[in-house]
Coordinates of C-alpha atoms in Angstrom, one line a residue:
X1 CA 0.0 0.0 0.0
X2 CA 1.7 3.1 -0.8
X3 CA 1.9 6.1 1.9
X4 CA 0.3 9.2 1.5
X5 CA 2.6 12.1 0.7
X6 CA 2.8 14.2 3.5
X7 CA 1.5 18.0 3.0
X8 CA 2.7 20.8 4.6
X9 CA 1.2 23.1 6.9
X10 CA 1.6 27.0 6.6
X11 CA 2.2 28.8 9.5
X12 CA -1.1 30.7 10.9
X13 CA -1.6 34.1 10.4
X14 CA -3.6 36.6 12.2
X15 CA -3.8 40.5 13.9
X16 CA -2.1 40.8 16.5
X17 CA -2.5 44.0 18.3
X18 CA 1.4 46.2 18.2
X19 CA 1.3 46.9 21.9
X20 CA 1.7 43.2 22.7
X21 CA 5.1 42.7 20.5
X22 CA 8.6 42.8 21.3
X23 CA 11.9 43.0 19.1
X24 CA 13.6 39.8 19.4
X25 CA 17.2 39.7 20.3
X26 CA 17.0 37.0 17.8
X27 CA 17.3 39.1 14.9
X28 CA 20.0 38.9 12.9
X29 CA 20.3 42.0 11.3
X30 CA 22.9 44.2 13.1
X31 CA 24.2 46.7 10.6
X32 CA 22.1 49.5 9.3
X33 CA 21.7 49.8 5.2
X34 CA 19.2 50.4 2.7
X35 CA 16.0 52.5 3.7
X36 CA 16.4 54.4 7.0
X37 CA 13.4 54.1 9.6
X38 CA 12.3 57.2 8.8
X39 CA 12.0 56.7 5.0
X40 CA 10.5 53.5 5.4
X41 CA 7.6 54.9 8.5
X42 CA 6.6 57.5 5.8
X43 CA 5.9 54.5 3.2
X44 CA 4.0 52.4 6.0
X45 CA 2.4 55.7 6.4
X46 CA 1.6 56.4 3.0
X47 CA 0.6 52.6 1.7
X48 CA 0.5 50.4 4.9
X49 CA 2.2 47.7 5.7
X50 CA 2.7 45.3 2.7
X51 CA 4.3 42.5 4.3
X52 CA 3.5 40.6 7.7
X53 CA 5.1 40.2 10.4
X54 CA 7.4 37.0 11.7
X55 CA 6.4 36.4 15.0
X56 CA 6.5 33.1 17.9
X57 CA 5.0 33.6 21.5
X58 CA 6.8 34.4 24.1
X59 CA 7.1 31.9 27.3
X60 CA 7.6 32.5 31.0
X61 CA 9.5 30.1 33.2
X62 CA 7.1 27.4 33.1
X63 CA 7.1 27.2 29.3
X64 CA 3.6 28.7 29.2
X65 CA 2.6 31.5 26.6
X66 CA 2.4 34.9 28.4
X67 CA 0.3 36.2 25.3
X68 CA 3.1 38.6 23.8
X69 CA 4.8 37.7 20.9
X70 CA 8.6 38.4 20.1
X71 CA 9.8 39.3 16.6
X72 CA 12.5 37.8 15.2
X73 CA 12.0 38.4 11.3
X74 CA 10.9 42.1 10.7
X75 CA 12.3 43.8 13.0
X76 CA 12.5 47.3 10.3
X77 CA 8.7 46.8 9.7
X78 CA 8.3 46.7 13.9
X79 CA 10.7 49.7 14.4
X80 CA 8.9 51.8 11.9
X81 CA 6.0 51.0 13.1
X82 CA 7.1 52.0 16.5
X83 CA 7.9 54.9 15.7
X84 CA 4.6 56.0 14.0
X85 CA 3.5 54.9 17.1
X86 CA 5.9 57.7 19.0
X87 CA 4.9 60.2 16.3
X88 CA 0.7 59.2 17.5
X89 CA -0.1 58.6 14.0
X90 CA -1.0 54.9 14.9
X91 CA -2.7 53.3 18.1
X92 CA -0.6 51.3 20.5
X93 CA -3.3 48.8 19.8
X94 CA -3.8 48.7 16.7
X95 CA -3.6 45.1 14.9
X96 CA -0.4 44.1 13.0
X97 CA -0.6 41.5 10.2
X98 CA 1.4 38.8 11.7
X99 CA 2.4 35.4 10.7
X100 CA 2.8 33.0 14.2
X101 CA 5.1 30.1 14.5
X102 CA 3.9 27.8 17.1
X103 CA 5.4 27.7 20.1
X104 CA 8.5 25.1 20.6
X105 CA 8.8 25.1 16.9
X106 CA 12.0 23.0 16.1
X107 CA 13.3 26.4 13.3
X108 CA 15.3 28.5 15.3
X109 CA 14.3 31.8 15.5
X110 CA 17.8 32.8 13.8
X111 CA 16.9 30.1 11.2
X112 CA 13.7 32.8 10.6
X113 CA 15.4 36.3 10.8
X114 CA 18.4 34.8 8.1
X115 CA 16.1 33.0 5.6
X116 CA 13.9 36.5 5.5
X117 CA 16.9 38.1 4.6
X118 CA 18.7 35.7 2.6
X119 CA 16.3 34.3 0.6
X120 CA 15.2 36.9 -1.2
X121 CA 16.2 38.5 -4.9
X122 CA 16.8 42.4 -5.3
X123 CA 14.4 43.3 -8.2
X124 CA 16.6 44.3 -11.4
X125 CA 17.4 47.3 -12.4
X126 CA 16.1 46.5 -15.5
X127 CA 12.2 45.8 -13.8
X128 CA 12.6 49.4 -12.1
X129 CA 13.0 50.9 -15.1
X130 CA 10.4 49.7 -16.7
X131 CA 8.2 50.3 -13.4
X132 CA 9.1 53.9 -13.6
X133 CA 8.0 54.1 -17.1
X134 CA 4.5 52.5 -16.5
X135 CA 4.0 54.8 -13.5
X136 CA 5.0 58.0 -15.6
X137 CA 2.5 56.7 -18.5
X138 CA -0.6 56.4 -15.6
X139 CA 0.0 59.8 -14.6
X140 CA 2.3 60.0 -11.7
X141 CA 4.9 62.7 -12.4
X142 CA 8.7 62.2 -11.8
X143 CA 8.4 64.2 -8.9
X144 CA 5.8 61.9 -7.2
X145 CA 7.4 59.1 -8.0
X146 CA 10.5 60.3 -6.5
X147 CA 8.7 61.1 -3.2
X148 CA 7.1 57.7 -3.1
X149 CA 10.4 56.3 -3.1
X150 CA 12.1 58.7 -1.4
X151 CA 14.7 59.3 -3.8
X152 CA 15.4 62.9 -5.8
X153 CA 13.9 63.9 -9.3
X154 CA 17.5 63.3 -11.0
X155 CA 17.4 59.7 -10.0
X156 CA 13.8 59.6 -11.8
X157 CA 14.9 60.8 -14.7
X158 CA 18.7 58.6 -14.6
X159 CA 16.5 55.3 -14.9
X160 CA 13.4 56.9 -17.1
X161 CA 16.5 57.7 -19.2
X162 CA 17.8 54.1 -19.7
X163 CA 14.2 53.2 -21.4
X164 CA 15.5 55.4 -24.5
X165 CA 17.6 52.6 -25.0
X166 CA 17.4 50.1 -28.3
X167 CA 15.3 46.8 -26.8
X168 CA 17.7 44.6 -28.2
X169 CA 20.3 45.9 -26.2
X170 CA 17.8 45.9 -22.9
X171 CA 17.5 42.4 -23.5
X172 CA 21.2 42.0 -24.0
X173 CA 21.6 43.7 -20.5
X174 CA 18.7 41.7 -19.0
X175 CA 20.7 38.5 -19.7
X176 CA 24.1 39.7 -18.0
X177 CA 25.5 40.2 -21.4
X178 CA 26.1 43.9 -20.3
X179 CA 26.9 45.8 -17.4
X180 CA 25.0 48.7 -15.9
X181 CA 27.7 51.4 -16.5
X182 CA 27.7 50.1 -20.3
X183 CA 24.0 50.3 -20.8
X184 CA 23.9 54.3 -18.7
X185 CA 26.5 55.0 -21.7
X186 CA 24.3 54.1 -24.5
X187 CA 21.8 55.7 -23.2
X188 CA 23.3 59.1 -24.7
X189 CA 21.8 58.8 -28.3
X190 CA 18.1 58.1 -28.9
X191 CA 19.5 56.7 -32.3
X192 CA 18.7 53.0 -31.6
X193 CA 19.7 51.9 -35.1
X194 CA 23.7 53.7 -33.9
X195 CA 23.3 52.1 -30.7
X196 CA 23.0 48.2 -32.4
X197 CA 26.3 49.3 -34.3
X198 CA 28.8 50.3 -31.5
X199 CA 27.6 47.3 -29.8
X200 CA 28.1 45.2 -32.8
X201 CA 31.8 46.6 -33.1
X202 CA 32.5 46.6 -29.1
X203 CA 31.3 43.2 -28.7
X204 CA 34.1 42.2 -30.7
X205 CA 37.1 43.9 -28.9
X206 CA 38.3 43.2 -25.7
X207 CA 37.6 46.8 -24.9
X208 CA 34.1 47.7 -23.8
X209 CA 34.5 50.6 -21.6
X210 CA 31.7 53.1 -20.7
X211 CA 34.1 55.9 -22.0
X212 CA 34.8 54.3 -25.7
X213 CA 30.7 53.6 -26.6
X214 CA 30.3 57.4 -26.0
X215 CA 33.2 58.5 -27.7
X216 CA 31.9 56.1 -30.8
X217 CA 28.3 57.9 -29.8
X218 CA 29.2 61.3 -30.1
X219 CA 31.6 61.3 -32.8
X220 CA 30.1 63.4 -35.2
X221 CA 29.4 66.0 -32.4
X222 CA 30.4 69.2 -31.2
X223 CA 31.2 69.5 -27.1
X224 CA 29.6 72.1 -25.8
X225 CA 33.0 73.2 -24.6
X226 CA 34.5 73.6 -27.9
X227 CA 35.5 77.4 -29.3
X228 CA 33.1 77.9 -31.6
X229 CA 30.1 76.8 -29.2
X230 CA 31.5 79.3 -26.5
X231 CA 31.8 82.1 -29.3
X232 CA 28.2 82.1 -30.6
X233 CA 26.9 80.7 -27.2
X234 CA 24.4 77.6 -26.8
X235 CA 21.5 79.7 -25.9
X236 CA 21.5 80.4 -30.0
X237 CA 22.0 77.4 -31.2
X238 CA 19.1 76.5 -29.2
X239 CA 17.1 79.3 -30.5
X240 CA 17.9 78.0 -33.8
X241 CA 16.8 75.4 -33.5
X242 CA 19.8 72.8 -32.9
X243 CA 19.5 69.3 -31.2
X244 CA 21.6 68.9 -28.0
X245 CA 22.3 65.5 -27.0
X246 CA 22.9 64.9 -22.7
X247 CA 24.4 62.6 -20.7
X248 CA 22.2 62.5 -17.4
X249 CA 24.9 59.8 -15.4
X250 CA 28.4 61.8 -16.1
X251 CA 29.1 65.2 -16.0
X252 CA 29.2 66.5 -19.7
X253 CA 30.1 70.1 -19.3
X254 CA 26.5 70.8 -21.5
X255 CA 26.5 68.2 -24.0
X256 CA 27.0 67.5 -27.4
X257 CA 25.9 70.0 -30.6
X258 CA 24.4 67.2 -32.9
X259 CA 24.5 69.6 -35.9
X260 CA 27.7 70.8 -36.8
X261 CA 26.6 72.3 -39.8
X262 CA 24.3 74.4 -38.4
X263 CA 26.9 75.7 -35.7
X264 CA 29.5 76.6 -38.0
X265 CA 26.8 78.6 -40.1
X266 CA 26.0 80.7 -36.6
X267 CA 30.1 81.3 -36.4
X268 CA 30.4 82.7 -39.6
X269 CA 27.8 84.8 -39.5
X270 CA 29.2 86.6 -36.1
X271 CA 32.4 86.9 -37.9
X272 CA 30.8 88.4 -40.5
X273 CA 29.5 91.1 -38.7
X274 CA 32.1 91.3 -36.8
X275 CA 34.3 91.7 -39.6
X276 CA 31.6 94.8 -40.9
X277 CA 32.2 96.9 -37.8
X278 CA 35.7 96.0 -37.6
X279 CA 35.8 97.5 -41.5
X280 CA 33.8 100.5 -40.1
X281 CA 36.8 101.2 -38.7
X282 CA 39.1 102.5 -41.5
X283 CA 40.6 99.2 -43.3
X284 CA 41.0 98.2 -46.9
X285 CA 40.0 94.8 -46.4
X286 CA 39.1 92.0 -43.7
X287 CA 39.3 88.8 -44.2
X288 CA 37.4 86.0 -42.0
X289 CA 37.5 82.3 -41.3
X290 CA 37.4 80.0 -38.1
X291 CA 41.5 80.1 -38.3
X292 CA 43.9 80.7 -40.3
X293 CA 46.9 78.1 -41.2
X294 CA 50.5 79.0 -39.6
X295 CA 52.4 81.5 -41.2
X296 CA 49.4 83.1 -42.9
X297 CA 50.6 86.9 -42.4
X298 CA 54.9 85.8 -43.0
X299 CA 54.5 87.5 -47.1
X300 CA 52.5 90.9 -45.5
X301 CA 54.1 93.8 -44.5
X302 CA 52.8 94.8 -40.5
X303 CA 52.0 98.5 -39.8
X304 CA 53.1 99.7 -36.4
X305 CA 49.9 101.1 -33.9
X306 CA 50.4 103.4 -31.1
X307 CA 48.8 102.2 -27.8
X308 CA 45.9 104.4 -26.6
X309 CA 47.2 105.9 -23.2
X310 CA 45.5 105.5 -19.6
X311 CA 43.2 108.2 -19.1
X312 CA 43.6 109.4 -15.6
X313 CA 41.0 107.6 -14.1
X314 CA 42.4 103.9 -15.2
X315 CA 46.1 105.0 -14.3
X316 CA 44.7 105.8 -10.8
X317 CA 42.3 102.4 -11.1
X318 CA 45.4 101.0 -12.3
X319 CA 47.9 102.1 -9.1
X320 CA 45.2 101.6 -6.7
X321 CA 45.2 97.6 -7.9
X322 CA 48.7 97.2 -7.5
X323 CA 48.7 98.7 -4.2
X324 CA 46.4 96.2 -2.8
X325 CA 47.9 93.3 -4.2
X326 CA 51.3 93.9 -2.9
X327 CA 49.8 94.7 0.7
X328 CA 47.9 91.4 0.2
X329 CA 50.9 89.5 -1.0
X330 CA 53.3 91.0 2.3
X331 CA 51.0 90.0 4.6
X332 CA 50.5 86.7 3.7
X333 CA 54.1 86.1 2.5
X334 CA 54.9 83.8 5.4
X335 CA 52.0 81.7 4.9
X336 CA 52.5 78.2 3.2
X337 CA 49.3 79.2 1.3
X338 CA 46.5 81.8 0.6
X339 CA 43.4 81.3 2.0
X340 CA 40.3 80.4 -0.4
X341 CA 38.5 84.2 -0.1
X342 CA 41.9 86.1 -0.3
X343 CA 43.3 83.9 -3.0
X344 CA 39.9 84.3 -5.3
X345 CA 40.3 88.3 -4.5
X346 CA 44.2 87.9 -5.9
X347 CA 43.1 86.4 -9.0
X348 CA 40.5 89.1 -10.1
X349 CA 43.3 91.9 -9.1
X350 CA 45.1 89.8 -11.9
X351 CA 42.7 90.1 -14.5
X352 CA 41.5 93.7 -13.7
X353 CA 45.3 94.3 -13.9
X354 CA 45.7 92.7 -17.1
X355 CA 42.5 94.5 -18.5
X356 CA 44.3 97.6 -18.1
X357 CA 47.2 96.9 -19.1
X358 CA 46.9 95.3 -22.0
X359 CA 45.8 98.5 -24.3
X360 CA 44.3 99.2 -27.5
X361 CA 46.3 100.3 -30.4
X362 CA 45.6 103.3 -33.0
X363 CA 46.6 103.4 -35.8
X364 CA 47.4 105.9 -38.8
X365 CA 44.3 106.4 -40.9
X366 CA 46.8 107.1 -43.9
X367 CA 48.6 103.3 -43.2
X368 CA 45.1 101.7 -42.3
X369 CA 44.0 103.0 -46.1
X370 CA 46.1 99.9 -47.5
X371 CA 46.1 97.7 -45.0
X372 CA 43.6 95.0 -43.5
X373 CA 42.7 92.7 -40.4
X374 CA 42.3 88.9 -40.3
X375 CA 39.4 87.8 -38.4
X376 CA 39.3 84.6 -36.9
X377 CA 38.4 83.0 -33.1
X378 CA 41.0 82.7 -30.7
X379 CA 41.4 79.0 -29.1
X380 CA 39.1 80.2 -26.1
X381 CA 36.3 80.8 -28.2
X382 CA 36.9 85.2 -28.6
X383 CA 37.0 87.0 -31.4
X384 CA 40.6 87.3 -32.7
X385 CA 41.5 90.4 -34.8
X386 CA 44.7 90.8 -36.2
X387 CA 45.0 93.9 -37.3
X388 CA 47.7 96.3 -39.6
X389 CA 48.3 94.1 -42.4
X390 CA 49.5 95.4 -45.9
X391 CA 49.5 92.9 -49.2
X392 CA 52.5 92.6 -51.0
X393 CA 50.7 94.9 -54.0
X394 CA 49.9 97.5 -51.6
X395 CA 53.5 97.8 -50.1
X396 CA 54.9 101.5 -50.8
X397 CA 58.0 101.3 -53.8
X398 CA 61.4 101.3 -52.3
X399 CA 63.5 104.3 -53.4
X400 CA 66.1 103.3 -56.3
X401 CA 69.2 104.1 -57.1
X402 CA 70.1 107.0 -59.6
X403 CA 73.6 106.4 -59.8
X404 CA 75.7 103.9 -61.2
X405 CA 78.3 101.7 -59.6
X406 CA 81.0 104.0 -61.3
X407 CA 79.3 106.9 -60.7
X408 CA 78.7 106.5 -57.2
X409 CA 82.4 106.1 -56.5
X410 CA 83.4 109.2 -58.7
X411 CA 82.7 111.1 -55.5
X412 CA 85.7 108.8 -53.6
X413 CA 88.6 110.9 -53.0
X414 CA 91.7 109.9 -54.7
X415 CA 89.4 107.4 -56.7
X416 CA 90.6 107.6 -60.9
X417 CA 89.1 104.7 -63.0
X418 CA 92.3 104.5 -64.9
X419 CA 93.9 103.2 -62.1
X420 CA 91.8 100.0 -62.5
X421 CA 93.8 97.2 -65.0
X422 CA 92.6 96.9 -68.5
X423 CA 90.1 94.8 -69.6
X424 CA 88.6 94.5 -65.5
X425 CA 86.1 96.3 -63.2
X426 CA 86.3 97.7 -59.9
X427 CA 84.1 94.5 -59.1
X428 CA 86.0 91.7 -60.4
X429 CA 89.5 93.0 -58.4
X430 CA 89.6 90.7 -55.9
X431 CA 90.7 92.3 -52.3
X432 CA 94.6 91.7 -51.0
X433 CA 94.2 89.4 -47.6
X434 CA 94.3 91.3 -44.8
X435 CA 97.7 90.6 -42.5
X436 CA 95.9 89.1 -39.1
X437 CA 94.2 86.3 -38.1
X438 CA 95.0 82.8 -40.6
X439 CA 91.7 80.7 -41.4
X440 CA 91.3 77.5 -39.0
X441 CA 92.4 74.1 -40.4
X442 CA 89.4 71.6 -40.8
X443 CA 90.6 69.9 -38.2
X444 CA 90.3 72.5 -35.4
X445 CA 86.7 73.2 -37.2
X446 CA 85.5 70.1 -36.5
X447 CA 86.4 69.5 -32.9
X448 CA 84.9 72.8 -32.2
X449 CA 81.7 71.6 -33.7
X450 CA 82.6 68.5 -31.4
X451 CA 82.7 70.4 -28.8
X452 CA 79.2 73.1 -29.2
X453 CA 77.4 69.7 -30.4
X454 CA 78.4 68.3 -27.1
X455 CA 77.5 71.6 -24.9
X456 CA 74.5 71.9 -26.0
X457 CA 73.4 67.9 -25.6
X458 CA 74.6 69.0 -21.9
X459 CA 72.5 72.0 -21.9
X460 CA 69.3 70.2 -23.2
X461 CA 69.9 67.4 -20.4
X462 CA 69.8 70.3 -17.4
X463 CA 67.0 71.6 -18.9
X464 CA 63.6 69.1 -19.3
X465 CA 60.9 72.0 -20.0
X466 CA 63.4 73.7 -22.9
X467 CA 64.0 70.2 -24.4
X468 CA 60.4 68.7 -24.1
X469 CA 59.5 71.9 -26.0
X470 CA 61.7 71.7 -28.7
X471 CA 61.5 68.1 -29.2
X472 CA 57.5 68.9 -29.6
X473 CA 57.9 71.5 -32.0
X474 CA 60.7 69.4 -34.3
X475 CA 58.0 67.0 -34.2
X476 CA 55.1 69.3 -35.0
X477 CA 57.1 70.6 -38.0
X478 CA 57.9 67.3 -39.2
X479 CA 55.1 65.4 -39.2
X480 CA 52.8 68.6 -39.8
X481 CA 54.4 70.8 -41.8
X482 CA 56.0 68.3 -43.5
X483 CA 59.6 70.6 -43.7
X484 CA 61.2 67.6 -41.9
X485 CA 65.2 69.1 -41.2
X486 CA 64.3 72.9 -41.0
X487 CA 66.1 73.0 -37.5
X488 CA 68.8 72.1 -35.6
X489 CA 67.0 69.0 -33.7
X490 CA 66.8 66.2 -34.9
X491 CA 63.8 63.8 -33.4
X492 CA 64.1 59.5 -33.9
X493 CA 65.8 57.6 -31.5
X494 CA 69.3 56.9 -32.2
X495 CA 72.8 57.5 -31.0
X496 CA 75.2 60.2 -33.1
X497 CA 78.4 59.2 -32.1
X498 CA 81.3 62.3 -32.5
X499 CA 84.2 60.7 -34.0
X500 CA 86.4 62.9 -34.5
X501 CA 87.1 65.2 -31.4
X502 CA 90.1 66.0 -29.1
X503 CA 91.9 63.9 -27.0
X504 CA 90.5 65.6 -23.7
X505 CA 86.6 65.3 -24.6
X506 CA 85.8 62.3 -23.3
X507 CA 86.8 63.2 -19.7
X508 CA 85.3 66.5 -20.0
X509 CA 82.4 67.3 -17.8
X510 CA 80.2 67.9 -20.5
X511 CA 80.7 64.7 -21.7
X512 CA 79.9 62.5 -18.6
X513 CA 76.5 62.9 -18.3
X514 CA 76.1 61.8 -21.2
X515 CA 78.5 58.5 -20.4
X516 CA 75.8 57.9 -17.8
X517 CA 72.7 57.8 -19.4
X518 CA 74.7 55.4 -22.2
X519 CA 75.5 53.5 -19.3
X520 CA 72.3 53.5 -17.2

């Protein structure tokens, strides 16, 4: 005959009124995380309690029930409870939802308080998303949904954010086959069709970083800190129209432009007026563009301009400035540092300084008749004229000669033509060598080259900042300007040995730091 299965039997549950339980010392959790007490009293207050209570009776010395009931699972639910109690916004006898575990139960009430906490799953990410979308759609706002989980508006809108996101990627990230950080990075473009690509191409590479999938995102974008956004400001792109695209999870110093086209339009049409009141001024001809190439004004002729002087209110403005920041700078010159008000006060006695300082220049009206300015924006996003230009055509004739060679040295005391040889012309009479010094032998010549070649490797060597700048712009110029050998440096790793020198280099000072590096 075969036994009956056995059944189990759920654990009874009833109200239990909160004046008659106690916190058990049973409960295992200890250390405080997640929802505070507070935050989670103004939920119970706002949509009651949604899950019971684990409680067992409590037992006097005989082993009889004294009709209070401990707590050992729940013991967040009971202290928030509590303390809506404290706060009189619920009875001391009100009922509790509890679920009772008979008394002498062989579960421990440890076993209870661990298994609440154990064995359950945090909801994923993914399913609070979505949550947050159905809620918005059934007309809760992202503000009340941020109060009724007790979290601020930007969080809202960080996870309402993600939903922008392709579905095939979700569903990639809801299988594990992306991270979080990954997904927050896609969610940059709404272009779900560019999304599907970088991930196609990252998927592939060992490199999946947050950082790369927005680079590949955004890289037919402007930043919003580049010079030509920060000339015509984003306020009129925006006016006109122009798409922005955010990043609500890193800081993205204002976006990304997502039409170029459109920006540089705005650009050249500021230069252009620019360049009309800049004409008013006097000028032949102005010329504009977002920058000119290196070297643009080396065949053009540069008028000089007089600076405009101080009037006497900026000289005293001026004197008054420098005052203060030398009494500022004495007493604080013992101090390892300045402090945060005084050292902000120092820097805008710099600039107004600087303001003043650095003055306008007039020039000639007669010299600004054939000359121009080259408009163009500076690499901090001003406006950058150059000014006082003249064109090769417009370049005033250099005075010629009237007289001849011969003529000119008929006026030459003692000078008579028929002194010269026959047949030859004061020109072709070559000089008599001077008695003095004898030109050096090719030998000495080359050890002093030796020698210069070697002071200066020494005099690069003491000084990093001078080298590292040199060694920049060799490699600028040849790899930019393509004029590769235009200088006196030389940049590809390689030793130039010297050899031919003098007997005495080697243990010259000069030379042994350069023994040591070969060494090291």
């Amino acid at each position: 005959m075969a036994s009956a299965i056995q059944k189990i039997a759920l654990n009874a549950s009833r109200d239990i009124p909160f004046n008659r339980l106690v916190l058990s010392q049973s409960n295992v959790r200890r250390a405080k995380s997640g929802l505070s007490i507070e935050e989670l009293a103004r939920d119970i207050e706002r949509r009651g309690l949604l899950q019971s209570l684990n409680v067992r009776p409590v037992l006097n010395g005989e082993g009889a029930e004294t009709g209070s009931y401990e707590v050992p699972a729940g013991g967040r639910r009971f202290r928030a409870l509590e303390l809506l109690v404290k706060q009189k916004k619920l009875a001391k006898t009100a009922p509790v939802p509890c679920v009772v575990r008979e008394a002498g139960s062989s579960i421990l009430a440890e076993d209870d308080s661990l298994a609440e906490n154990v064995q359950r799953v945090a909801l994923h990410p993914l399913d609070q998303f979505r949550a947050f979308r159905d809620m918005l759609e059934k007309g809760m706002s992202e503000e009340e949904i941020a109060a009724a989980f007790f979290v601020v508006p930007t969080v809202v809108k960080q996870r309402l954010r993600l939903m922008i996101v392709s579905d095939k990627l979700l569903e990639i990230y809801e299988q594990d086959g992306m991270k979080l950080d990954q997904l927050m990075a896609f969610s940059i473009s709404d272009d779900h069709t560019r999304q599907e690509q970088v991930w196609e191409i990252i998927a592939q590479s060992h490199n999946r970083e947050p950082y790369l999938i927005r680079r590949m995102l955004t890289e037919k974008t402007v930043r919003a800190s580049d010079r030509r956004v920060r000339f015509v400001g984003l306020e009129a792109y925006l006016a006109a129209g122009g798409p922005v695209m955010r990043d609500l999870f890193e800081a993205d110093d204002g976006g990304w432009l997502q039409d170029p086209t459109l920006l540089d339009r705005l650009v050249m049409e500021k230069l252009a007026s620019a360049a009309e009141d800049i004409r008013a001024e006097g000028w032949k001809w102005v010329e504009t563009a977002l920058s000119f190439p290196w070297g643009h004004t080396r065949d053009f002729m540069e008028i000089e301009g007089t600076p405009v002087a101080l009037s006497d209110e900026e000289a005293t403005r001026l004197t008054a400035l420098h005052s203060e920041q030398e009494t500022i700078e004495a007493q604080y010159a013992l101090a390892d540092e300045f402090p945060e008000d005084i050292d902000i006060r120092l820097g805008e006695i710099e600039q107004a300084i600087e303001a003043l300082e650095e003055r306008p220049v007039s020039f000639d009206p007669v010299n600004m008749a054939r000359a121009g300015v080259f408009v163009s924006l500076d690499t901090d996003g001003t406006l950058l004229a150059e000014r006082g230009f003249v064109r090769p055509e417009d370049m005033p004739l250099e005075p010629e000669d009237v007289a001849s060679d011969g003529d000119a040295m008929d006026g030459i005391e003692g000078y008579d033509d028929r002194d010269e040889p026959e047949g030859m012309t004061s020109q072709e009479i070559e000089p008599e060598e001077e008695d003095g010094l004898k030109p050096l032998s090719d030998r000495l010549l080359t050890e002093l080259t030796a020698w210069r070649t070697l002071a200066l490797r020494d005099a690069f060597g003491a000084n990093p900042h001078i080298a590292l700048t040199e060694l920049l712009h060799t490699l600028v110029r040849d790899l930019y300007w393509q004029v590769s050998g235009a200088g006196c440096l030389e940049a590809y790793v390689r030793e130039i040995p010297l050899p031919v020198h003098s007997p005495d280099m080697p243990a010259s000072p000069c030379a042994a730091p350069a023994q040591r590096g070969l060494e090291a």
